[in-house]
Amino acid sequence: MKVQYFAASTLDGFIATEDDSLEWLFALGELDNSSYPTFIANVGALVMGSATYEWILNNAEQVAAETGSPWPYTQPTWVFSSRELPLIEGANIHFVQGDITPVYAEIQSIIEDKNIWIVGGGELAGQFYDANLLDELIIQIGSVTLGKGKALFPRSVFAPTLKLISVHHMGEGMVELHYSVDRKTEI
């Protein structure tokens, strides 16, 4: 089992605009021309922040047009939020808040050897990194810049370093970078 942060980013390191728009992303690449189909087949659970969940809620028609359903996932999903949010009908959603470590333990006990996907955002992925629970980053870099927005991974990472596993060219507009994270060992 791995904890994987799979996300798309602009060239200047933002996953969304300041108002959580992803419009920059849609013209750039096709998920089928990426590792996504193989990746999602190995995911046992999703973890996301409230902004990501609300983006899905607010764009339900667009999500349904692209995936056939306003909630495109079959896996159970844990949504970190300090606010009460509406539940998407038919989705296996668990609303949680606070420390990620007990939530991680709960997810791990349920999904066996499948992977955990941190869908978004960058701060949540950073919390998994801070807790020494993040194993991989799979980042699709688009050929656009925003100048400002929501940061891809708002952490300084010097040591342990990220190790590049692979690079995949995704047409003219994107490249996918796959990194492993050397977890800190306890002394």
PDB file of C-alpha atoms in Angstrom:
ATOM      1  CA  MET A   1       0.000   0.000   0.000  1.00  0.00           C
ATOM      2  CA  LYS A   2       1.205   3.470  -0.930  1.00  0.00           C
ATOM      3  CA  VAL A   3      -0.016   6.973  -0.209  1.00  0.00           C
ATOM      4  CA  GLN A   4       0.142   8.822  -3.526  1.00  0.00           C
ATOM      5  CA  TYR A   5      -0.431  12.487  -4.309  1.00  0.00           C
ATOM      6  CA  PHE A   6      -1.605  12.536  -7.947  1.00  0.00           C
ATOM      7  CA  ALA A   7      -2.280  16.065  -9.176  1.00  0.00           C
ATOM      8  CA  ALA A   8      -1.982  18.432 -12.110  1.00  0.00           C
ATOM      9  CA  SER A   9      -0.017  21.647 -11.795  1.00  0.00           C
ATOM     10  CA  THR A  10       0.816  24.676 -13.857  1.00  0.00           C
ATOM     11  CA  LEU A  11       4.414  25.254 -14.855  1.00  0.00           C
ATOM     12  CA  ASP A  12       4.738  27.757 -12.001  1.00  0.00           C
ATOM     13  CA  GLY A  13       3.480  25.305  -9.381  1.00  0.00           C
ATOM     14  CA  PHE A  14      -0.230  25.975  -8.873  1.00  0.00           C
ATOM     15  CA  ILE A  15      -3.033  23.400  -8.877  1.00  0.00           C
ATOM     16  CA  ALA A  16      -5.838  25.980  -9.067  1.00  0.00           C
ATOM     17  CA  THR A  17      -6.438  29.692  -9.237  1.00  0.00           C
ATOM     18  CA  GLU A  18      -6.995  31.623  -6.025  1.00  0.00           C
ATOM     19  CA  ASP A  19     -10.762  31.061  -6.428  1.00  0.00           C
ATOM     20  CA  ASP A  20     -10.267  27.288  -6.997  1.00  0.00           C
ATOM     21  CA  SER A  21     -10.803  27.315 -10.783  1.00  0.00           C
ATOM     22  CA  LEU A  22      -9.321  24.471 -12.837  1.00  0.00           C
ATOM     23  CA  GLU A  23     -10.208  25.943 -16.238  1.00  0.00           C
ATOM     24  CA  TRP A  24      -6.507  26.150 -17.146  1.00  0.00           C
ATOM     25  CA  LEU A  25      -6.292  22.349 -17.057  1.00  0.00           C
ATOM     26  CA  PHE A  26      -9.073  21.158 -19.336  1.00  0.00           C
ATOM     27  CA  ALA A  27      -7.538  22.104 -22.690  1.00  0.00           C
ATOM     28  CA  LEU A  28      -4.133  20.595 -21.976  1.00  0.00           C
ATOM     29  CA  GLY A  29      -4.236  16.834 -21.895  1.00  0.00           C
ATOM     30  CA  GLU A  30      -6.164  13.623 -21.987  1.00  0.00           C
ATOM     31  CA  LEU A  31      -6.241  11.420 -18.897  1.00  0.00           C
ATOM     32  CA  ASP A  32      -6.161   8.358 -21.144  1.00  0.00           C
ATOM     33  CA  ASN A  33      -2.726   9.508 -22.382  1.00  0.00           C
ATOM     34  CA  SER A  34      -1.379   9.404 -18.828  1.00  0.00           C
ATOM     35  CA  SER A  35      -0.816   6.848 -16.107  1.00  0.00           C
ATOM     36  CA  TYR A  36      -4.285   7.614 -14.673  1.00  0.00           C
ATOM     37  CA  PRO A  37      -6.122   4.466 -15.912  1.00  0.00           C
ATOM     38  CA  THR A  38      -3.480   2.190 -14.362  1.00  0.00           C
ATOM     39  CA  PHE A  39      -3.167   4.424 -11.309  1.00  0.00           C
ATOM     40  CA  ILE A  40      -6.886   4.510 -10.454  1.00  0.00           C
ATOM     41  CA  ALA A  41      -7.185   0.721 -10.819  1.00  0.00           C
ATOM     42  CA  ASN A  42      -4.852   0.390  -7.811  1.00  0.00           C
ATOM     43  CA  VAL A  43      -6.569   2.996  -5.605  1.00  0.00           C
ATOM     44  CA  GLY A  44      -8.540   1.671  -2.632  1.00  0.00           C
ATOM     45  CA  ALA A  45      -9.463   5.004  -1.048  1.00  0.00           C
ATOM     46  CA  LEU A  46      -9.392   8.716  -1.775  1.00  0.00           C
ATOM     47  CA  VAL A  47      -8.546  11.568   0.557  1.00  0.00           C
ATOM     48  CA  MET A  48      -9.344  15.170  -0.309  1.00  0.00           C
ATOM     49  CA  GLY A  49      -9.774  18.581   1.225  1.00  0.00           C
ATOM     50  CA  SER A  50     -12.994  20.537   1.290  1.00  0.00           C
ATOM     51  CA  ALA A  51     -12.012  22.817  -1.634  1.00  0.00           C
ATOM     52  CA  THR A  52     -11.531  19.784  -3.916  1.00  0.00           C
ATOM     53  CA  TYR A  53     -14.820  18.249  -2.772  1.00  0.00           C
ATOM     54  CA  GLU A  54     -16.648  21.543  -3.286  1.00  0.00           C
ATOM     55  CA  TRP A  55     -15.168  21.873  -6.774  1.00  0.00           C
ATOM     56  CA  ILE A  56     -16.716  18.490  -7.637  1.00  0.00           C
ATOM     57  CA  LEU A  57     -20.032  19.610  -6.105  1.00  0.00           C
ATOM     58  CA  ASN A  58     -20.018  22.932  -7.953  1.00  0.00           C
ATOM     59  CA  ASN A  59     -19.074  21.328 -11.273  1.00  0.00           C
ATOM     60  CA  ALA A  60     -21.316  18.261 -11.057  1.00  0.00           C
ATOM     61  CA  GLU A  61     -22.708  18.760 -14.577  1.00  0.00           C
ATOM     62  CA  GLN A  62     -19.240  18.978 -16.123  1.00  0.00           C
ATOM     63  CA  VAL A  63     -18.025  15.981 -14.071  1.00  0.00           C
ATOM     64  CA  ALA A  64     -21.084  13.963 -15.130  1.00  0.00           C
ATOM     65  CA  ALA A  65     -20.593  14.908 -18.798  1.00  0.00           C
ATOM     66  CA  GLU A  66     -16.982  13.686 -18.685  1.00  0.00           C
ATOM     67  CA  THR A  67     -17.410  10.623 -16.467  1.00  0.00           C
ATOM     68  CA  GLY A  68     -21.080   9.674 -16.636  1.00  0.00           C
ATOM     69  CA  SER A  69     -21.728  10.504 -12.977  1.00  0.00           C
ATOM     70  CA  PRO A  70     -21.603  13.582 -10.736  1.00  0.00           C
ATOM     71  CA  TRP A  71     -19.382  11.468  -8.421  1.00  0.00           C
ATOM     72  CA  PRO A  72     -16.824   9.672 -10.608  1.00  0.00           C
ATOM     73  CA  TYR A  73     -15.302   7.373  -7.955  1.00  0.00           C
ATOM     74  CA  THR A  74     -16.314   3.962  -6.646  1.00  0.00           C
ATOM     75  CA  GLN A  75     -13.763   3.981  -3.836  1.00  0.00           C
ATOM     76  CA  PRO A  76     -14.575   5.236  -0.339  1.00  0.00           C
ATOM     77  CA  THR A  77     -13.507   8.856   0.144  1.00  0.00           C
ATOM     78  CA  TRP A  78     -12.457  10.763   3.244  1.00  0.00           C
ATOM     79  CA  VAL A  79     -13.034  14.520   3.015  1.00  0.00           C
ATOM     80  CA  PHE A  80     -11.183  16.727   5.485  1.00  0.00           C
ATOM     81  CA  SER A  81     -13.302  19.738   6.376  1.00  0.00           C
ATOM     82  CA  SER A  82     -14.057  21.847   9.403  1.00  0.00           C
ATOM     83  CA  ARG A  83     -17.380  22.825   7.807  1.00  0.00           C
ATOM     84  CA  GLU A  84     -20.548  20.853   7.234  1.00  0.00           C
ATOM     85  CA  LEU A  85     -20.820  19.967   3.543  1.00  0.00           C
ATOM     86  CA  PRO A  86     -23.619  18.312   1.561  1.00  0.00           C
ATOM     87  CA  LEU A  87     -23.286  14.626   0.786  1.00  0.00           C
ATOM     88  CA  ILE A  88     -23.310  13.531  -2.853  1.00  0.00           C
ATOM     89  CA  GLU A  89     -26.032  10.924  -3.278  1.00  0.00           C
ATOM     90  CA  GLY A  90     -24.667   7.437  -3.852  1.00  0.00           C
ATOM     91  CA  ALA A  91     -21.090   8.345  -2.885  1.00  0.00           C
ATOM     92  CA  ASN A  92     -19.235   6.563  -0.076  1.00  0.00           C
ATOM     93  CA  ILE A  93     -18.038   9.716   1.721  1.00  0.00           C
ATOM     94  CA  HIS A  94     -16.634  10.096   5.229  1.00  0.00           C
ATOM     95  CA  PHE A  95     -16.323  13.671   6.516  1.00  0.00           C
ATOM     96  CA  VAL A  96     -13.424  14.041   8.954  1.00  0.00           C
ATOM     97  CA  GLN A  97     -11.339  16.761  10.536  1.00  0.00           C
ATOM     98  CA  GLY A  98      -8.210  17.146  12.594  1.00  0.00           C
ATOM     99  CA  ASP A  99      -5.058  15.053  12.561  1.00  0.00           C
ATOM    100  CA  ILE A 100      -4.557  12.860   9.521  1.00  0.00           C
ATOM    101  CA  THR A 101      -2.765  10.051  11.401  1.00  0.00           C
ATOM    102  CA  PRO A 102      -5.843   8.345  12.933  1.00  0.00           C
ATOM    103  CA  VAL A 103      -7.737   8.761   9.665  1.00  0.00           C
ATOM    104  CA  TYR A 104      -4.827   7.134   7.830  1.00  0.00           C
ATOM    105  CA  ALA A 105      -4.941   4.200  10.281  1.00  0.00           C
ATOM    106  CA  GLU A 106      -8.697   3.825   9.715  1.00  0.00           C
ATOM    107  CA  ILE A 107      -8.297   3.854   5.927  1.00  0.00           C
ATOM    108  CA  GLN A 108      -5.382   1.443   6.056  1.00  0.00           C
ATOM    109  CA  SER A 109      -7.440  -1.051   8.059  1.00  0.00           C
ATOM    110  CA  ILE A 110     -10.172  -1.024   5.404  1.00  0.00           C
ATOM    111  CA  ILE A 111      -8.377  -1.051   2.041  1.00  0.00           C
ATOM    112  CA  GLU A 112      -5.805  -3.819   2.597  1.00  0.00           C
ATOM    113  CA  ASP A 113      -3.086  -3.611  -0.072  1.00  0.00           C
ATOM    114  CA  LYS A 114      -4.672  -0.941  -2.296  1.00  0.00           C
ATOM    115  CA  ASN A 115      -3.270   2.597  -2.477  1.00  0.00           C
ATOM    116  CA  ILE A 116      -4.524   5.838  -0.962  1.00  0.00           C
ATOM    117  CA  TRP A 117      -4.889   8.737  -3.402  1.00  0.00           C
ATOM    118  CA  ILE A 118      -4.548  12.251  -2.067  1.00  0.00           C
ATOM    119  CA  VAL A 119      -6.690  13.975  -4.680  1.00  0.00           C
ATOM    120  CA  GLY A 120      -6.130  17.505  -3.406  1.00  0.00           C
ATOM    121  CA  GLY A 121      -5.067  19.848  -2.240  1.00  0.00           C
ATOM    122  CA  GLY A 122      -1.469  20.636  -1.722  1.00  0.00           C
ATOM    123  CA  GLU A 123      -1.793  21.457   1.969  1.00  0.00           C
ATOM    124  CA  LEU A 124      -3.396  18.067   2.680  1.00  0.00           C
ATOM    125  CA  ALA A 125      -0.602  16.311   0.775  1.00  0.00           C
ATOM    126  CA  GLY A 126       1.840  18.378   2.831  1.00  0.00           C
ATOM    127  CA  GLN A 127       0.225  17.139   6.045  1.00  0.00           C
ATOM    128  CA  PHE A 128       0.746  13.538   4.932  1.00  0.00           C
ATOM    129  CA  TYR A 129       4.374  14.433   4.152  1.00  0.00           C
ATOM    130  CA  ASP A 130       4.789  16.091   7.577  1.00  0.00           C
ATOM    131  CA  ALA A 131       3.418  12.939   9.248  1.00  0.00           C
ATOM    132  CA  ASN A 132       5.899  10.785   7.269  1.00  0.00           C
ATOM    133  CA  LEU A 133       3.047   9.006   5.460  1.00  0.00           C
ATOM    134  CA  LEU A 134       3.530  10.182   1.853  1.00  0.00           C
ATOM    135  CA  ASP A 135       5.139   7.663  -0.528  1.00  0.00           C
ATOM    136  CA  GLU A 136       4.829   9.141  -4.033  1.00  0.00           C
ATOM    137  CA  LEU A 137       4.029  12.266  -5.992  1.00  0.00           C
ATOM    138  CA  ILE A 138       2.656  11.884  -9.516  1.00  0.00           C
ATOM    139  CA  ILE A 139       2.482  15.370 -10.953  1.00  0.00           C
ATOM    140  CA  GLN A 140       1.226  16.326 -14.388  1.00  0.00           C
ATOM    141  CA  ILE A 141       2.800  19.660 -15.337  1.00  0.00           C
ATOM    142  CA  GLY A 142       0.839  21.777 -17.806  1.00  0.00           C
ATOM    143  CA  SER A 143       2.328  24.323 -20.184  1.00  0.00           C
ATOM    144  CA  VAL A 144       0.544  27.309 -18.624  1.00  0.00           C
ATOM    145  CA  THR A 145       1.339  29.720 -15.801  1.00  0.00           C
ATOM    146  CA  LEU A 146      -1.025  31.470 -13.406  1.00  0.00           C
ATOM    147  CA  GLY A 147       1.294  33.785 -11.495  1.00  0.00           C
ATOM    148  CA  LYS A 148      -0.552  33.004  -8.268  1.00  0.00           C
ATOM    149  CA  GLY A 149      -3.037  30.497  -6.943  1.00  0.00           C
ATOM    150  CA  LYS A 150      -3.238  27.367  -4.792  1.00  0.00           C
ATOM    151  CA  ALA A 151       0.229  25.864  -4.369  1.00  0.00           C
ATOM    152  CA  LEU A 152       0.957  22.347  -5.599  1.00  0.00           C
ATOM    153  CA  PHE A 153       2.933  21.331  -2.502  1.00  0.00           C
ATOM    154  CA  PRO A 154       3.456  24.113   0.047  1.00  0.00           C
ATOM    155  CA  ARG A 155       6.427  22.498   1.780  1.00  0.00           C
ATOM    156  CA  SER A 156      10.188  22.830   1.622  1.00  0.00           C
ATOM    157  CA  VAL A 157      11.661  19.460   0.735  1.00  0.00           C
ATOM    158  CA  PHE A 158      15.434  19.230   0.923  1.00  0.00           C
ATOM    159  CA  ALA A 159      16.070  15.972   2.746  1.00  0.00           C
ATOM    160  CA  PRO A 160      14.969  13.342   2.384  1.00  0.00           C
ATOM    161  CA  THR A 161      14.928  14.109  -1.295  1.00  0.00           C
ATOM    162  CA  LEU A 162      12.340  13.201  -3.844  1.00  0.00           C
ATOM    163  CA  LYS A 163      13.591  10.573  -6.285  1.00  0.00           C
ATOM    164  CA  LEU A 164      12.430  10.798  -9.895  1.00  0.00           C
ATOM    165  CA  ILE A 165      11.024   7.432 -11.003  1.00  0.00           C
ATOM    166  CA  SER A 166       9.727   8.314 -14.464  1.00  0.00           C
ATOM    167  CA  VAL A 167       8.842  11.043 -16.947  1.00  0.00           C
ATOM    168  CA  HIS A 168       5.969  10.624 -19.405  1.00  0.00           C
ATOM    169  CA  HIS A 169       5.337  12.995 -22.305  1.00  0.00           C
ATOM    170  CA  MET A 170       1.596  13.689 -22.649  1.00  0.00           C
ATOM    171  CA  GLY A 171       1.316  15.416 -26.009  1.00  0.00           C
ATOM    172  CA  GLU A 172       2.216  19.038 -26.626  1.00  0.00           C
ATOM    173  CA  GLY A 173       0.769  20.461 -23.416  1.00  0.00           C
ATOM    174  CA  MET A 174       1.782  18.249 -20.494  1.00  0.00           C
ATOM    175  CA  VAL A 175       4.404  16.051 -18.954  1.00  0.00           C
ATOM    176  CA  GLU A 176       3.945  13.646 -16.060  1.00  0.00           C
ATOM    177  CA  LEU A 177       6.625  13.372 -13.385  1.00  0.00           C
ATOM    178  CA  HIS A 178       6.563  10.456 -10.939  1.00  0.00           C
ATOM    179  CA  TYR A 179       8.597  10.784  -7.728  1.00  0.00           C
ATOM    180  CA  SER A 180       9.104   8.514  -4.743  1.00  0.00           C
ATOM    181  CA  VAL A 181       9.452  10.037  -1.299  1.00  0.00           C
ATOM    182  CA  ASP A 182      12.127   8.696   0.999  1.00  0.00           C
ATOM    183  CA  ARG A 183      10.290   8.370   4.269  1.00  0.00           C
ATOM    184  CA  LYS A 184      12.263   9.386   7.326  1.00  0.00           C
ATOM    185  CA  THR A 185      13.417   6.415   9.365  1.00  0.00           C
ATOM    186  CA  GLU A 186      12.953   6.451  13.131  1.00  0.00           C
ATOM    187  CA  ILE A 187      16.140   6.385  15.212  1.00  0.00           C
TER     188      ILE A 187
END
